[in-house]
XYZ file of C-alpha atoms in Angstrom:
425
model
C 0.000 0.000 0.000
C 1.010 3.608 -0.560
C 0.965 6.211 2.188
C -2.561 7.590 2.618
C -4.277 4.742 0.760
C -6.943 2.542 2.356
C -8.506 -0.873 1.871
C -11.477 -2.757 3.376
C -10.722 -5.404 6.014
C -13.000 -8.137 7.361
C -14.778 -7.509 10.657
C -13.080 -10.461 12.257
C -10.015 -11.433 14.278
C -6.915 -9.913 12.676
C -3.251 -10.244 13.532
C -1.311 -7.012 13.088
C 2.432 -7.510 12.704
C 5.125 -4.848 12.924
C 8.429 -6.086 11.489
C 11.988 -4.904 10.863
C 15.503 -6.180 10.346
C 17.781 -6.167 13.385
C 21.549 -5.848 13.620
C 24.358 -3.903 15.318
C 23.242 -0.376 16.192
C 19.605 -0.976 15.237
C 17.202 0.400 17.866
C 14.552 -1.806 19.398
C 10.899 -1.008 18.701
C 7.547 -1.734 20.339
C 4.031 -1.950 18.924
C 1.035 -0.219 20.473
C -2.610 0.565 19.748
C -4.886 3.399 20.858
C -8.669 2.992 20.751
C -10.241 6.363 19.969
C -13.706 7.885 20.318
C -13.992 11.318 18.644
C -10.251 11.399 18.100
C -9.188 10.765 21.724
C -8.986 7.859 24.145
C -11.853 7.673 26.637
C -9.377 6.840 29.404
C -5.845 5.519 29.797
C -7.318 1.999 29.598
C -7.753 2.531 25.831
C -3.971 2.360 25.362
C -2.604 -1.150 24.647
C 1.183 -1.580 24.758
C 3.927 -3.570 26.522
C 2.987 -2.299 30.009
C -0.770 -2.687 29.448
C -1.063 -5.684 27.105
C -4.836 -6.317 27.042
C -7.816 -4.027 26.502
C -10.675 -4.459 28.964
C -13.057 -5.370 26.119
C -10.799 -8.217 25.002
C -10.803 -6.766 21.483
C -7.084 -5.876 21.447
C -4.274 -7.963 22.899
C -0.507 -7.595 22.690
C 0.891 -10.999 21.702
C 4.558 -10.148 22.136
C 7.826 -9.788 20.288
C 9.775 -12.467 18.371
C 13.292 -12.571 16.916
C 14.063 -15.148 14.222
C 16.883 -15.164 11.710
C 17.852 -11.511 12.102
C 14.282 -10.231 11.854
C 12.059 -8.965 14.671
C 8.271 -8.932 14.770
C 5.933 -7.439 17.355
C 2.290 -8.481 17.162
C -1.162 -7.423 18.312
C -4.304 -9.520 17.950
C -7.316 -7.309 17.164
C -10.841 -8.721 16.965
C -12.851 -6.037 15.192
C -16.101 -7.868 15.941
C -15.514 -7.231 19.676
C -14.623 -3.547 19.435
C -17.099 -1.454 21.425
C -19.536 0.656 19.352
C -18.164 3.924 20.797
C -14.722 3.239 19.329
C -14.371 4.772 15.866
C -10.634 4.416 15.207
C -7.793 2.128 16.315
C -4.412 3.796 15.837
C -1.536 1.371 15.157
C 1.765 2.850 16.288
C 5.335 1.920 17.171
C 7.966 3.512 19.388
C 11.742 3.093 19.170
C 14.207 2.575 22.002
C 17.868 3.458 21.496
C 17.631 5.620 18.393
C 15.271 6.998 15.724
C 13.271 4.988 13.220
C 15.591 6.171 10.469
C 18.024 3.539 11.801
C 15.414 0.743 11.752
C 15.723 -1.027 8.361
C 12.880 -2.689 6.451
C 10.149 -1.391 8.769
C 6.648 -2.529 7.815
C 3.173 -3.204 9.180
C 1.077 -6.108 7.921
C -2.540 -7.012 8.670
C -3.301 -10.719 8.513
C -6.413 -12.843 8.844
C -5.820 -14.443 12.255
C -7.566 -17.681 11.298
C -6.095 -18.213 7.834
C -2.794 -16.337 8.132
C -3.293 -14.639 4.764
C -2.144 -11.023 4.404
C -5.003 -8.516 4.130
C -2.953 -5.300 3.927
C 0.705 -4.260 4.153
C 2.520 -0.928 4.350
C 6.316 -0.888 3.858
C 8.945 1.783 4.509
C 6.915 4.716 5.872
C 9.823 7.111 5.228
C 11.055 7.503 8.789
C 14.067 9.697 9.589
C 14.587 11.144 13.090
C 11.222 10.111 14.576
C 11.130 7.994 17.760
C 7.423 7.151 17.495
C 5.437 6.379 14.377
C 1.791 5.862 13.453
C 2.046 3.297 10.685
C -1.649 2.661 10.141
C -5.147 2.742 11.558
C -8.443 0.877 11.445
C -11.521 3.095 11.087
C -15.235 2.578 10.713
C -16.975 3.620 7.503
C -20.672 2.945 6.905
C -20.785 0.017 9.301
C -17.626 -1.639 7.955
C -13.943 -1.434 8.835
C -11.077 -0.149 6.686
C -7.318 0.005 7.108
C -5.397 3.155 6.164
C -1.607 3.428 5.684
C -0.714 6.550 7.700
C 3.063 7.068 8.097
C 3.035 9.952 10.621
C 6.038 10.342 12.930
C 6.750 11.948 16.306
C 10.166 13.155 17.453
C 8.867 13.215 21.053
C 8.669 9.407 21.296
C 5.947 7.273 22.797
C 5.217 9.903 25.447
C 4.487 12.556 22.825
C 2.331 10.196 20.783
C 0.370 9.007 23.831
C -0.303 12.476 25.232
C -1.384 13.674 21.783
C -4.282 11.205 21.960
C -5.227 12.022 25.555
C -3.110 9.593 27.629
C -1.886 10.741 31.057
C 1.781 9.778 31.291
C 3.641 9.146 34.538
C 6.496 11.658 34.684
C 9.118 12.031 37.438
C 8.277 14.854 39.781
C 10.888 17.560 40.317
C 11.278 19.154 43.705
C 10.222 22.793 43.959
C 13.110 25.269 44.422
C 13.894 26.100 47.998
C 12.673 29.517 49.206
C 13.953 31.635 52.042
C 11.653 31.375 55.079
C 9.434 34.382 55.632
C 9.752 36.193 58.970
C 7.074 35.206 61.462
C 4.113 37.635 61.422
C 3.386 39.794 64.456
C 0.256 38.338 66.066
C -2.640 40.845 66.315
C -4.609 41.241 69.554
C -6.966 38.341 70.033
C -10.500 39.462 69.219
C -13.614 38.197 70.913
C -14.599 34.870 69.335
C -18.191 33.680 69.719
C -18.835 29.971 70.245
C -18.551 28.044 66.985
C -21.740 27.269 65.139
C -22.518 23.621 64.404
C -20.717 22.555 61.264
C -22.424 20.498 58.540
C -21.115 17.012 57.913
C -18.390 17.190 55.293
C -19.060 15.235 52.101
C -16.789 12.224 51.440
C -13.571 13.080 49.604
C -13.625 12.573 45.835
C -12.261 9.330 44.482
C -8.565 9.401 43.677
C -7.820 9.808 39.964
C -6.532 6.705 38.174
C -2.784 6.211 38.187
C -1.080 7.567 35.070
C 0.355 5.207 32.498
C 4.008 4.256 33.039
C 6.017 4.011 29.828
C 9.386 2.928 31.241
C 10.756 -0.607 30.818
C 14.047 -2.509 30.907
C 15.094 -4.785 28.041
C 17.833 -7.315 28.777
C 20.145 -8.342 25.938
C 23.379 -10.279 25.500
C 25.277 -7.006 25.726
C 23.339 -5.798 28.814
C 22.131 -9.014 30.495
C 21.390 -7.898 34.068
C 19.523 -5.273 36.087
C 19.306 -4.475 39.791
C 15.771 -4.582 41.176
C 17.069 -2.614 44.155
C 18.199 0.297 41.973
C 14.883 0.140 40.117
C 12.933 0.394 43.381
C 11.324 -2.997 42.801
C 12.190 -4.897 45.991
C 8.740 -5.160 47.574
C 5.305 -6.407 46.615
C 4.681 -9.065 43.990
C 7.062 -9.870 41.137
C 5.055 -11.449 38.303
C 6.928 -13.585 35.768
C 5.212 -14.320 32.450
C 6.365 -16.649 29.675
C 4.583 -16.464 26.349
C 5.362 -18.163 23.091
C 4.293 -18.669 19.514
C 4.858 -21.701 17.317
C 5.545 -21.300 13.641
C 2.994 -22.878 11.342
C 5.624 -25.212 9.935
C 7.322 -26.040 13.208
C 9.784 -28.915 13.279
C 11.556 -30.290 16.294
C 14.697 -32.406 16.342
C 15.002 -36.139 16.341
C 17.621 -37.771 18.503
C 19.365 -39.257 15.485
C 21.357 -37.203 12.965
C 19.463 -34.028 13.929
C 16.713 -34.676 11.406
C 13.530 -32.631 11.787
C 10.422 -34.292 13.085
C 6.848 -33.007 13.046
C 5.558 -31.184 16.095
C 2.357 -32.355 17.763
C -0.502 -29.892 18.174
C -0.649 -30.346 21.960
C 2.450 -28.333 22.815
C 2.792 -27.980 26.593
C 5.505 -25.828 28.174
C 6.023 -25.650 31.943
C 7.414 -22.611 33.730
C 9.410 -23.678 36.800
C 11.670 -22.213 39.482
C 14.514 -23.694 41.481
C 15.001 -21.824 44.759
C 17.598 -21.672 47.486
C 16.585 -19.815 50.645
C 18.811 -17.983 53.086
C 18.423 -20.810 55.627
C 19.929 -23.255 53.117
C 16.701 -25.028 52.145
C 16.236 -25.829 48.465
C 13.348 -26.913 46.289
C 11.458 -26.547 43.042
C 8.165 -24.915 42.060
C 6.559 -26.625 39.051
C 3.334 -28.166 37.785
C 4.951 -31.609 37.720
C 4.055 -33.311 40.983
C 1.682 -30.434 41.810
C 4.512 -28.502 43.460
C 2.869 -25.099 42.968
C 4.581 -23.483 45.971
C 3.100 -20.820 48.272
C 3.127 -17.033 48.223
C 2.782 -16.159 51.931
C 4.935 -18.897 53.424
C 8.192 -20.521 52.293
C 9.237 -20.623 49.525
C 7.235 -17.383 48.861
C 6.945 -18.410 45.194
C 3.696 -19.521 43.569
C 2.971 -20.974 40.134
C -0.382 -20.304 38.477
C -2.303 -22.912 36.501
C -0.962 -24.732 33.458
C -1.444 -22.855 30.149
C -1.046 -24.227 26.604
C -1.831 -21.169 24.481
C 1.300 -19.091 24.982
C -0.691 -15.838 24.750
C 0.879 -12.839 26.465
C -2.350 -12.167 28.364
C -2.197 -15.665 29.856
C 0.793 -17.888 29.101
C 2.669 -19.426 32.020
C 2.785 -17.211 35.124
C 4.756 -17.354 38.342
C 4.750 -14.896 41.270
C 7.538 -14.116 43.758
C 6.689 -12.362 47.035
C 9.412 -9.721 47.348
C 8.120 -8.647 50.753
C 10.194 -11.630 51.941
C 13.279 -10.806 49.852
C 15.545 -11.401 52.852
C 14.502 -15.088 52.716
C 15.945 -15.588 49.214
C 19.485 -16.512 48.267
C 18.850 -17.310 44.597
C 15.984 -18.243 42.282
C 16.475 -19.836 38.850
C 13.479 -19.518 36.542
C 13.437 -22.092 33.740
C 11.052 -23.716 31.273
C 10.709 -27.306 30.120
C 8.876 -28.938 27.231
C 6.471 -31.393 28.847
C 5.008 -32.695 25.599
C 4.228 -31.747 22.004
C 7.738 -30.980 20.724
C 11.272 -32.349 20.926
C 13.068 -29.014 21.013
C 12.729 -25.254 21.432
C 13.920 -24.925 17.827
C 11.691 -22.477 15.926
C 9.697 -21.841 19.099
C 9.678 -18.085 19.606
C 9.270 -17.047 23.230
C 9.603 -13.951 25.389
C 9.848 -13.412 29.130
C 8.506 -10.465 31.146
C 9.139 -9.800 34.836
C 6.773 -7.178 36.261
C 7.711 -5.865 39.719
C 4.853 -4.269 41.607
C 7.123 -1.242 41.978
C 9.599 -0.304 39.284
C 9.852 -0.833 35.559
C 8.988 -4.148 33.888
C 11.891 -6.254 32.646
C 11.654 -8.133 29.358
C 13.794 -10.184 27.041
C 13.384 -12.518 24.090
C 14.829 -15.999 23.775
C 17.303 -16.360 20.960
C 16.641 -18.915 18.256
C 17.486 -22.400 19.477
C 19.946 -24.381 17.339
C 20.254 -27.517 19.511
C 17.766 -30.281 20.414
C 16.916 -28.709 23.773
C 14.097 -29.702 26.120
C 14.912 -27.212 28.874
C 15.897 -23.549 28.877
C 17.215 -21.545 31.836
C 15.473 -18.168 31.569
C 16.599 -15.876 34.396
C 18.603 -16.045 37.613
C 17.602 -13.807 40.538
C 20.274 -13.466 43.215
C 20.327 -11.686 46.567
C 23.805 -10.335 47.252
C 24.033 -8.193 50.359
C 20.429 -7.120 49.985
C 20.826 -6.229 46.297
C 18.382 -8.227 44.149
C 19.774 -8.691 40.636
C 17.980 -10.226 37.639
C 20.344 -11.940 35.188
C 19.152 -12.931 31.711
C 20.260 -16.520 31.039
C 18.423 -17.644 27.850
C 20.510 -20.834 28.032
C 19.348 -23.910 26.128
C 20.386 -27.226 27.672
C 20.391 -30.705 26.121
C 19.635 -33.539 28.586
C 21.660 -36.716 28.341
C 19.761 -39.868 27.504
C 17.637 -40.915 30.474
C 18.239 -37.651 32.379
C 15.251 -35.423 33.110
C 15.220 -31.731 32.117
C 14.959 -30.775 35.805
C 18.046 -32.778 36.740
C 19.847 -31.275 33.736
C 19.248 -27.684 34.813
C 20.038 -28.599 38.434
C 23.430 -29.998 37.363
C 24.191 -26.980 35.160
C 23.646 -24.542 38.040
C 24.922 -26.677 40.921
C 21.714 -26.932 42.952
C 22.509 -30.447 44.231
C 18.990 -31.828 44.690
C 17.707 -35.408 44.513
C 15.105 -36.042 41.809
C 12.405 -38.692 41.420
C 9.947 -39.215 38.516
C 6.751 -37.172 38.725
C 3.484 -36.598 36.843
C 0.955 -33.833 36.438
């Protein structure tokens, strides 16, 4: 499509894909959507992006970012049939991190039929230069139907400028007011006669507090910058939510144990998010669905695993929570994932990990493409060193020896020293 052109799209579930080519010096980018009524959002809840991945209506959902073969895609699932009648336009934007869009090669946006996978519309090379946020396209209603328009409008003020332009309240750091010299104390006047106070009416209840503004900050871990201090981020209390989401290619192939030949993947792919823990008192254990070892949030080990998910969607996926109000109880936590069934390797399985502290910026990273027949991947290591909680990106694929379980494999690799017995879900 050319800039400014439009095309009809089906009122159905659509997958919107932002894509670009990565490489040294190429900034990262993130997809977002704004649901507009009369040109503005109705509230901050109408902004869907990495820190707010699902719209309350369920019509828009951020599926996550993937990196395969030197190309990156970020995807939103938009079901136009579920969009509320008040919404007239859905703006499809992207923001860059680490440089302008002029340094992001082969940038495009493509609209696909979510059920069939066929492309419905595509807009390539919007002509970006020094912009750090870009509206690539939009869906809009016209006579009861939906159309897609290729927009290509940039912002040099980044995601914050784009968001505020459509009515979003952005969380900005507050600056202290300049200090002022104290005024001299006033001379008290003579006390006049004061009659007894009249009865006061009952004060009305205080107005409800305004909703918290949207926070745009985040931390992305990479091979070059693999760790971050939760302490320095202010994220050492409350709940730390860990989410794993994934997407399987349509022509996924795992690895056979002989000669590395590909083998077909089953449709019942089941990944399990797990955590090995070592507490300050020396006790060790594992939190996992296998053996129904789901842990506990308000008693040791202060780690809890949610239910078992098989979709990989960013709004659900596999989720684990760490209670950082008991951070002094932790020595180290290793978060890892195993393939329980449905595939023989992480090869061509695109996955991303997000850690969301209750306080502080979310931490995210993608798993690199797997090139070995791996059944277990160490994701992140959280260590407590002198009260400083540090998150280390591992993204380490491990290959179990014949007859050795994935859990025992990751235990051996990180020196946990536990005894393992067979278990079942």
